Coordinates of C-alpha atoms and ligand atoms in Angstrom, one line a residue:
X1 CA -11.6 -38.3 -3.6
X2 CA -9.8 -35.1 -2.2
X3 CA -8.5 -34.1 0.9
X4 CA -8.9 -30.4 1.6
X5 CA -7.7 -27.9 4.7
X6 CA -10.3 -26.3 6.0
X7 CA -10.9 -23.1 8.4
X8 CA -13.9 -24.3 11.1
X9 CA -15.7 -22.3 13.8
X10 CA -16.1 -25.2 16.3
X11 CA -17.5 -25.3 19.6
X12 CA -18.3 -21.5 20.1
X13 CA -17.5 -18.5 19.0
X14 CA -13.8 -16.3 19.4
X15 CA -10.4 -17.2 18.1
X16 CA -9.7 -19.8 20.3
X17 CA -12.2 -21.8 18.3
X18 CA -11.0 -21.2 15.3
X19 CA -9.6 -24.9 14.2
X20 CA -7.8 -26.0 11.4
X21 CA -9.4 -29.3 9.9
X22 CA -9.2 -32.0 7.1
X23 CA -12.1 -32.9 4.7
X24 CA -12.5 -35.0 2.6
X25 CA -14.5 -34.3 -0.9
X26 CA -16.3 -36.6 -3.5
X27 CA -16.1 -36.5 -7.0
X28 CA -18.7 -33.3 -7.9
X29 CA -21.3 -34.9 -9.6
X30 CA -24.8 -33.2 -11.4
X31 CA -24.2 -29.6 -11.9
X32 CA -21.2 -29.7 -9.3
X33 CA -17.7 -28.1 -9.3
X34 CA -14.3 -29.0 -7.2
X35 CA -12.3 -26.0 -7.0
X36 CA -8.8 -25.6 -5.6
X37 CA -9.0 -23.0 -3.9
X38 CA -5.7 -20.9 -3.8
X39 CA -6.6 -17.2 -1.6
X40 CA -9.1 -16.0 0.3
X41 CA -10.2 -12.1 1.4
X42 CA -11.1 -11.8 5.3
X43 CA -14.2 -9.0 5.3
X44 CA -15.3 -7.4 8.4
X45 CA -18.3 -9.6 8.4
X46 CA -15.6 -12.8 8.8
X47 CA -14.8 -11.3 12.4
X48 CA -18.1 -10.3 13.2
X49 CA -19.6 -13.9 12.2
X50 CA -16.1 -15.3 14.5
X51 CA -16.7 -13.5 17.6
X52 CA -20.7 -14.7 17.6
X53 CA -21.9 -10.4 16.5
X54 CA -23.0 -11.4 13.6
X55 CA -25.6 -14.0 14.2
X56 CA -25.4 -15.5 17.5
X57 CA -27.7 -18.2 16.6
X58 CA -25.6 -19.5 13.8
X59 CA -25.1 -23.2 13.9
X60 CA -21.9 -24.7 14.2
X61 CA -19.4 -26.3 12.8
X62 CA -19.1 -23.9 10.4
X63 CA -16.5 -23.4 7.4
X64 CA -15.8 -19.9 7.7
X65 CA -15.1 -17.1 5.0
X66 CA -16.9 -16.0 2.0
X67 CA -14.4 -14.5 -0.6
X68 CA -12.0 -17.1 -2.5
X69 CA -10.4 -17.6 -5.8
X70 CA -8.2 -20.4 -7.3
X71 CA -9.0 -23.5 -10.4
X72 CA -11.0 -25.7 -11.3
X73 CA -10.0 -29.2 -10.8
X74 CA -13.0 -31.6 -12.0
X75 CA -16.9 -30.7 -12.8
X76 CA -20.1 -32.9 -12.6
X77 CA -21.5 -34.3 -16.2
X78 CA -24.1 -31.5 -16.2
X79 CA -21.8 -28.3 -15.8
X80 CA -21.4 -26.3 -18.9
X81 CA -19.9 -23.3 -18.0
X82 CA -17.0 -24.4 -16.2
X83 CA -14.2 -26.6 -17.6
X84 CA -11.0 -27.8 -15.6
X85 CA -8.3 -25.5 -15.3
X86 CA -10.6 -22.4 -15.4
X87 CA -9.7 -19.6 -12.9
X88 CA -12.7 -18.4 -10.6
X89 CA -13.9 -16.9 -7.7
X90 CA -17.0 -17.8 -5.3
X91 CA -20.0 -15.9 -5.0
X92 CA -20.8 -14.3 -2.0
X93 CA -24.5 -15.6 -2.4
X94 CA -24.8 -18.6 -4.1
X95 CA -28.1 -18.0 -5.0
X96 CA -28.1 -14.7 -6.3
X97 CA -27.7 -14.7 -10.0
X98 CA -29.1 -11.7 -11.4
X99 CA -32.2 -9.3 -10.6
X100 CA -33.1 -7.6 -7.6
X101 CA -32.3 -9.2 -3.8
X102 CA -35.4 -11.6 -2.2
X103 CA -36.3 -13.3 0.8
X104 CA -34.0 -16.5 -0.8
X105 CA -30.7 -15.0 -1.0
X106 CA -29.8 -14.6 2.7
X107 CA -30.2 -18.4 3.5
X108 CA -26.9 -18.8 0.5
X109 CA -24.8 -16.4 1.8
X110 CA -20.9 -18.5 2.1
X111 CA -19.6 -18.1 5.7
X112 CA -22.4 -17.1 7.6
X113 CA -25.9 -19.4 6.7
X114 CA -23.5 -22.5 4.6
X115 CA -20.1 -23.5 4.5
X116 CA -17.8 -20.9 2.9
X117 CA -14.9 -21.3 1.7
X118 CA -11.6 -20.8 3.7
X119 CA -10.5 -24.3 2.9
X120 CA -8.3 -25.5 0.1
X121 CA -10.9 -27.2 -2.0
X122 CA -15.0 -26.9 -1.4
X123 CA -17.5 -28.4 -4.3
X124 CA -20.0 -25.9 -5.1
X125 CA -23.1 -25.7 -7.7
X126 CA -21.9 -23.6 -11.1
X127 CA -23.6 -21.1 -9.8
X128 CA -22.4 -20.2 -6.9
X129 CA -18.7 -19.5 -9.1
X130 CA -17.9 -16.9 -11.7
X131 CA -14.7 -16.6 -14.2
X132 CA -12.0 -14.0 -12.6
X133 CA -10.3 -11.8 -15.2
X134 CA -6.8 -12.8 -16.8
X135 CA -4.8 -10.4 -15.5
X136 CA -6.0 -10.5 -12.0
X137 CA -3.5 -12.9 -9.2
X138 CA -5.7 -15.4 -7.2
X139 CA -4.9 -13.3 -4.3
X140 CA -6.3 -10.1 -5.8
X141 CA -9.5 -12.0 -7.4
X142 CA -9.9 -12.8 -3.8
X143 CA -10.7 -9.4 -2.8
X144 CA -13.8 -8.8 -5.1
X145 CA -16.9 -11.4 -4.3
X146 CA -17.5 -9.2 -1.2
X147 CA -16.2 -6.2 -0.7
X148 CA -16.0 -5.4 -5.1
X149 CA -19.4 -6.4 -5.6
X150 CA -20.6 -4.3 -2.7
X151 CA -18.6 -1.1 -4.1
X152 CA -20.1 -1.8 -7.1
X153 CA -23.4 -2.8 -6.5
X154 CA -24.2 0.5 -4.3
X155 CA -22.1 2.8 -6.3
X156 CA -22.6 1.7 -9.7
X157 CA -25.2 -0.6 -10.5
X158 CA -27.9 1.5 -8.3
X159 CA -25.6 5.1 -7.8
X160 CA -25.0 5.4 -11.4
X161 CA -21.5 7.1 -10.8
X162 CA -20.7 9.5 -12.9
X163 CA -17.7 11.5 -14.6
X164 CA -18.3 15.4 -12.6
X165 CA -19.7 14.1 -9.4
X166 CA -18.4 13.7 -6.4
X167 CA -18.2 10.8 -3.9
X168 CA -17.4 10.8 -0.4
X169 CA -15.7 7.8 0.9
X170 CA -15.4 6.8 5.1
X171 CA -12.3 4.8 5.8
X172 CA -9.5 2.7 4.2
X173 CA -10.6 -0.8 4.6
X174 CA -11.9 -3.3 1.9
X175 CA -15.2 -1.9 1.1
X176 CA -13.4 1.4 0.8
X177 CA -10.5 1.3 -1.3
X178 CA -12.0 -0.4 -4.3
X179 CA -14.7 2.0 -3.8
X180 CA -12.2 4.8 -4.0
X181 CA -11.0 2.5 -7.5
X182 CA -14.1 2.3 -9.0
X183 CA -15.4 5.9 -8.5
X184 CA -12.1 7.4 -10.3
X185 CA -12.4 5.0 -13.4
X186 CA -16.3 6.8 -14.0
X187 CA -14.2 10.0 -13.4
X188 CA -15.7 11.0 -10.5
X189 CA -13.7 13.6 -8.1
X190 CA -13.2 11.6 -4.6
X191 CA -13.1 12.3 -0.9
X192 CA -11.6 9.9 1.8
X193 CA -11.5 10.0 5.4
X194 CA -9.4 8.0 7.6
X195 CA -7.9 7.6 11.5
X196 CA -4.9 8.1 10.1
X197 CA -2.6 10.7 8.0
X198 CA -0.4 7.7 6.1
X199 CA -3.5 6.4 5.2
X200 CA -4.4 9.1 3.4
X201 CA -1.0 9.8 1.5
X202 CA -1.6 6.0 0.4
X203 CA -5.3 6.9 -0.8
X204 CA -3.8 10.2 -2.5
X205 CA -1.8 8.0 -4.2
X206 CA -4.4 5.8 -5.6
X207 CA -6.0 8.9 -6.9
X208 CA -8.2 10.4 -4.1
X209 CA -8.6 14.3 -4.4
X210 CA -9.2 15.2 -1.5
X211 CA -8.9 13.8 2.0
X212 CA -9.9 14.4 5.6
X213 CA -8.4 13.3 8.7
X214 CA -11.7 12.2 10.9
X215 CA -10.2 12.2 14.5
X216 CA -8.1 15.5 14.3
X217 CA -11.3 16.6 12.5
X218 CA -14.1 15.0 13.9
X219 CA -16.8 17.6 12.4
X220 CA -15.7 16.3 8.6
X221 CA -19.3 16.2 7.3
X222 CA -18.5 20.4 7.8
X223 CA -15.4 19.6 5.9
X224 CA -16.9 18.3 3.0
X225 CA -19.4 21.0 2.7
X226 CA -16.8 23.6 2.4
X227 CA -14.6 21.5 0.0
X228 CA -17.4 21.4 -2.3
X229 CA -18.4 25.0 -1.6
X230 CA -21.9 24.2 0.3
X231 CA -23.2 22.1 -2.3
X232 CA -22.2 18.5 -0.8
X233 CA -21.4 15.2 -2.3
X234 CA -23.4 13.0 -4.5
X235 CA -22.6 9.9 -2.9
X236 CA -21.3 8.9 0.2
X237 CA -19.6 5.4 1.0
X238 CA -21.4 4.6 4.3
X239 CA -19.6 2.3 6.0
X240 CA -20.0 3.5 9.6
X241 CA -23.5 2.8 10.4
X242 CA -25.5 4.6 13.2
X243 CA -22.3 6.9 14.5
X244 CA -21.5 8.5 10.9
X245 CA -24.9 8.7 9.6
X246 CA -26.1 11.9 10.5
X247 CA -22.5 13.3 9.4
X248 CA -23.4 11.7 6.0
X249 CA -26.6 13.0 6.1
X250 CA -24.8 16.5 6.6
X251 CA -22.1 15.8 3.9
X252 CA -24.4 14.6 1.3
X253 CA -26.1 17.3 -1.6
X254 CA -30.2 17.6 -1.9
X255 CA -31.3 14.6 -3.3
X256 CA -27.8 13.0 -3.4
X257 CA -27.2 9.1 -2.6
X258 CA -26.0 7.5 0.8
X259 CA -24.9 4.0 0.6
X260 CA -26.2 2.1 3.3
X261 CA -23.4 -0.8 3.6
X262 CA -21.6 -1.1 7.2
X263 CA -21.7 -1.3 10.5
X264 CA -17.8 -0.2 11.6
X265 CA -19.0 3.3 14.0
X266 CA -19.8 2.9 17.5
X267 CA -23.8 3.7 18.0
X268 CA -24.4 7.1 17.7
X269 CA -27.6 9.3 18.4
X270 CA -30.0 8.7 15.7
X271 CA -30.9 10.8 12.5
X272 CA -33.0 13.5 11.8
X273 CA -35.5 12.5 9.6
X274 CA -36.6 15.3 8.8
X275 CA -33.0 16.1 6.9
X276 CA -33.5 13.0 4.5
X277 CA -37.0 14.2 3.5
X278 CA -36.2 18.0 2.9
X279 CA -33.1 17.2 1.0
X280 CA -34.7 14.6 -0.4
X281 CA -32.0 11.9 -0.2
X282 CA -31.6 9.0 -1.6
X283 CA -30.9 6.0 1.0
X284 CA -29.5 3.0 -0.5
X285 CA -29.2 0.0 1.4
X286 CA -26.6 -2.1 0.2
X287 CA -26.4 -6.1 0.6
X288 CA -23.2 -7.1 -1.8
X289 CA -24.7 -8.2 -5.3
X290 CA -25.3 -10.9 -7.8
X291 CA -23.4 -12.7 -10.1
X292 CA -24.7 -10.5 -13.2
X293 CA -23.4 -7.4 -10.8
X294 CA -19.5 -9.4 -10.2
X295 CA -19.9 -9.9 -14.1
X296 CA -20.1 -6.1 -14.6
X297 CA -17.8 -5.4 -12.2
X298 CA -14.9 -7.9 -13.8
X299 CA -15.7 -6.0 -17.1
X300 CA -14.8 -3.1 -15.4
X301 CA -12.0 -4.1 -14.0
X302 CA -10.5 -5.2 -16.8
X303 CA -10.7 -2.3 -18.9
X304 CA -9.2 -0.1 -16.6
X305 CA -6.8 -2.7 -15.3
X306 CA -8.0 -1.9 -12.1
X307 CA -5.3 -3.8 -9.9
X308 CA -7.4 -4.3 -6.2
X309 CA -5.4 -3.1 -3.4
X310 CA -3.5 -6.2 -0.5
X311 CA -2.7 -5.0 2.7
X312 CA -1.2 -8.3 3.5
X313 CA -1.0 -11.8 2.9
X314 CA -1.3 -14.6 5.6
X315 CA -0.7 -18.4 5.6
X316 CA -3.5 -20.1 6.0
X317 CA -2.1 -21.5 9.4
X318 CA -1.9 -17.7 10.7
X319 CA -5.5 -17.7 10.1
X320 CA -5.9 -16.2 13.7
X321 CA -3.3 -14.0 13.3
X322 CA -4.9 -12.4 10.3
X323 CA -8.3 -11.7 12.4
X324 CA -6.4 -10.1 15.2
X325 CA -4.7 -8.1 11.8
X326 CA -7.8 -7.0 10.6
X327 CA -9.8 -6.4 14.2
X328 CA -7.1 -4.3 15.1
X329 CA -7.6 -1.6 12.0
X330 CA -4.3 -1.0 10.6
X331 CA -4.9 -2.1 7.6
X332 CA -5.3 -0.7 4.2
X333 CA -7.4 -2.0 1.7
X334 CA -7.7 -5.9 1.6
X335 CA -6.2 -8.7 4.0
X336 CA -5.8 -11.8 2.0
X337 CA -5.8 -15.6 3.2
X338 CA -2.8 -17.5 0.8
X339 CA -4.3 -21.2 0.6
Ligands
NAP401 N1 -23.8 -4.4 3.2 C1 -22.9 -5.2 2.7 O1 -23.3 -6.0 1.8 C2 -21.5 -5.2 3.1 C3 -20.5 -5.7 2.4 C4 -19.2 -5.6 2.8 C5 -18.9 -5.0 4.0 N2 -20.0 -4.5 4.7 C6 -19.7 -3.8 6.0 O2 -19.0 -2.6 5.6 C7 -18.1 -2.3 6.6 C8 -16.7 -2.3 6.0 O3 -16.3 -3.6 5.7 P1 -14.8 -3.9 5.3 O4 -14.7 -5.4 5.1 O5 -14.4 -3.0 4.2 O6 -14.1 -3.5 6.7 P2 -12.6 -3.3 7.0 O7 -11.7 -3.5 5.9 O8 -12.3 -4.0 8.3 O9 -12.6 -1.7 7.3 C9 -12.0 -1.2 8.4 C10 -11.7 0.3 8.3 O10 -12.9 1.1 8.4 C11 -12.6 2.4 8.8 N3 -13.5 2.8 9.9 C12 -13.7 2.2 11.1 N4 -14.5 3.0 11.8 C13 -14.8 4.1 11.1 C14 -15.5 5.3 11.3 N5 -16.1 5.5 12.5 N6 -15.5 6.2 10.3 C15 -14.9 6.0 9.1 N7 -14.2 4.9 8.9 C16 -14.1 4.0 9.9 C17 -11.2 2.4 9.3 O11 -10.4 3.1 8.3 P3 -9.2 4.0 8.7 O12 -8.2 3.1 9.3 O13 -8.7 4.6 7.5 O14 -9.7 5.0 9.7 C18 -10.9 0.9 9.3 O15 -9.5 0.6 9.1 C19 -18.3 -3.3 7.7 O16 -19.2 -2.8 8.7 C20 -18.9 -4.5 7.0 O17 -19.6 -5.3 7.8 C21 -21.3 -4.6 4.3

C-alpha cells in the first residue's frame, strides 16, 4: 500500500476548490504500473478544465493535470515493458497508442474525462506511460506529454517540417516554445509573436529569426507577408483560435499549413472561406498525439539534445499559486509542478 498527495477539483469549479488530498494505492496488479511521480507541467487546458470552461459537465472529484514524469516503483505480473526504477512520463491519452485519432480517445484523456495525475503516485495501465530520455530532468520530461506531442504532432508528424521553410509561431507559452524548438532542429527559418518585447529577446535567443511584437503591431499577419517578401509562411502555430485566424489565414502561403491547436484569442469575426479555398490551405486540426508520436518526438529530442524550456517551478502546495502564474500570462515556455 502507498499513500500518495493528490491535486482534487472538489465541490465545483475555481481555485478555491482546488484541495490537496491523500490517497491511498494498492499494489498494481495485471498489466498495472505504480509510478512516483516527481513533476508535473500545468497546460492551458489545466486552467480551463479548473475554472469549469473546459467542460462544465465534468464530474467531480477529479485528480487534476495531465502532464507528469518521475519512476517506477512496482508493476503488475503482466507488464513487460516497464521495470522498477525506469523513468517515464504519462500519456496525455491513455488510449492512444499509435494510428490516427477516433471516437475512443477523448473518453482517456488524464485531467479532464479520468483522474490525471497531479499527485505523487497514481497506478496506470502500461500503456498509458512511455520511457523519457536520459538526459532529460523529471521536471523537463514533464513538459512534453502535452504541449511536445502537440508541437510535434501538428508540425511534424502531419506538417512535415522542413529545412528552407518557414514557420510562423503566435505566442511564448508551452505549445509555443517547443514548437519554436522543434521547427529550428528540421532547419526551418522561424517567426514569433508575442505581447511582449523581452519575450521576444528570450525567443531570439532560442534561435527565432524573426519576431513581431503583436500589440504595438496588431496587423502582424501584414508583417509576415513583408518579411517573407509576399510569399507567406508554410506553417503557422495557431494557438489563438477564432481572434487570430483570419490573421493566419493572411500570414500563411498558397497551399501552406495552419495548425489548428488553441483557443487563447478572444472571439473574433469569423473567416473568409473563400481565402482557404483559393489559396488552397491546408487546415490542420490538432488534438496532442499518440504514444508512437511522443516516441518520435523523444528520438528527436535526444538527438538534438533539445533541452524544453521552464518558466518556473512550484511546490506542489502552491498549486494555486501556479494557476494564478499561468492565467495571468507572464510566462515563458513551461510552468512546472515539483512533486
Ligand atoms: N489542440 C491540442 O491538442 C492542444 C494541446 C495543447 C494546448 N492547446 C491549446 O493551445 C493553446 C496554448 O496552450 P499552452 O498550454 O501553450 O498555453 P500557455 O502556455 O498558457 O500560453 C499562453 C501564451 O499564449 C500567448 N497568447 C495569448 N493570447 C494570444 C494571442 N491573441 N495571440 C498570440 N499569442 C497569444 C501569450 O504569449 P505572449 O505572452 O508571448 O504574448 C501567452 O503568454 C491553448 O488554447 C490550449 O488550450 C491545445
Amino acid at each position: 500500500m502507498t499513500t500518495a498527495t493528490v491535486l482534487r477539483l472538489r465541490g465545483g469549479f475555481g481555485f478555491d476548490h482546488l484541495q490537496l488530498e491523500q490517497a491511498d494505492l494498492a499494489d498494481p496488479v495485471g498489466n498495472e504500473v505504480l509510478v512516483q511521480f516527481r513533476a508535473a507541467s500545468l497546460n492551458y487546458r489545466d486552467l480551463m478544465v479548473t475554472l469549469g470552461h473546459y467542460n462544465p459537465k465534468m464530474e467531480l472529484p477529479r485528480i487534476l493535470g495531465s502532464d507528469a514524469a518521475g519512476q517506477v516503483l512496482s508493476v503488475g505480473p503482466s507488464v513487460t515493458a516497464f521495470s522498477p526504477g525506469d523513468r517515464v512520463a504519462s500519456l496525455f491519452f491513455q488510449g492512444w497508442q499509435s494510428g490516427e485519432i477516433d471516437q475512443s480517445v477523448g473518453k482517456s484523456a488524464l485531467g479532464g474525462s479520468i483522474d490525471g495525475v497531479f499527485a505523487t503516485a497514481r497506478i496506470l495501465p502500461e500503456t498509458g506511460l512511455i520511457k523519457i530520455p536520459d538526459y532529460l530532468s523529471y521536471e523537463q520530461a514533464a513538459t512534453l506529454p502535452c504541449a511536445g506531442v502537440t508541437a510535434w504532432n501538428g508540425l511534424v508528424e502531419k506538417g512535415k517540417v522542413h529545412a528552407g521553410e518557414t514557420v510562423l509561431i503566435l505566442g511564448t507559452g508551452g505549445v509555443s516554445i517547443i514548437a519554436l524548438q522543434l521547427a529550428k532542429a528540421h532547419g526551418a527559418t522561424v517567426i514569433v509573436t508575442s505581447s511582449s518585447d523581452e519575450k521576444l529577446e528570450r525567443a531570439r535567443a532560442l534561435g527565432a529569426d524573426q519576431t513581431i511584437n503583436y500589440r504595438s503591431t496588431p496587423e502582424w499577419d501584414a508583417e509576415v507577408l513583408r518579411l517573407t517578401e509576399k510569399r507567406g509562411v508554410d506553417h503557422v502555430v495557431e494557438v489563438g483560435g477564432s481572434g487570430t485566424l483570419a490573421r493566419s489565414l493572411n500570414a500563411v502561403r498558397q497551399a501552406g499549413h495552419v495548425h489548428l491547436i488553441g483557443v487563447l484569442s478572444e472571439p473574433g469575426k469569423g473567416v473568409d472561406v473563400l481565402s482557404v479555398l483559393r489559396k488552397s490551405i491546408y487546415l490542420n486540426g490538432v488534438y496532442v498525439g499518440s504514444r508512437s508520436m511522443f516516441a518520435g518526438l523523444n528520438a528527436a529530442l535526444t538527438a538534438n539534445r533539445i533541452e524544453p524550456v521552464i518558466d518556473k517551478v512550484f511546490p506542489l502546495a502552491d498549486a494555486r499559486a501556479a494557476f494564478e502564474y499561468l492565467q495571468s500570462g507572464s510566462h515563458f515556455g513551461k510552468v512546472v509542478l515539483a512533486l
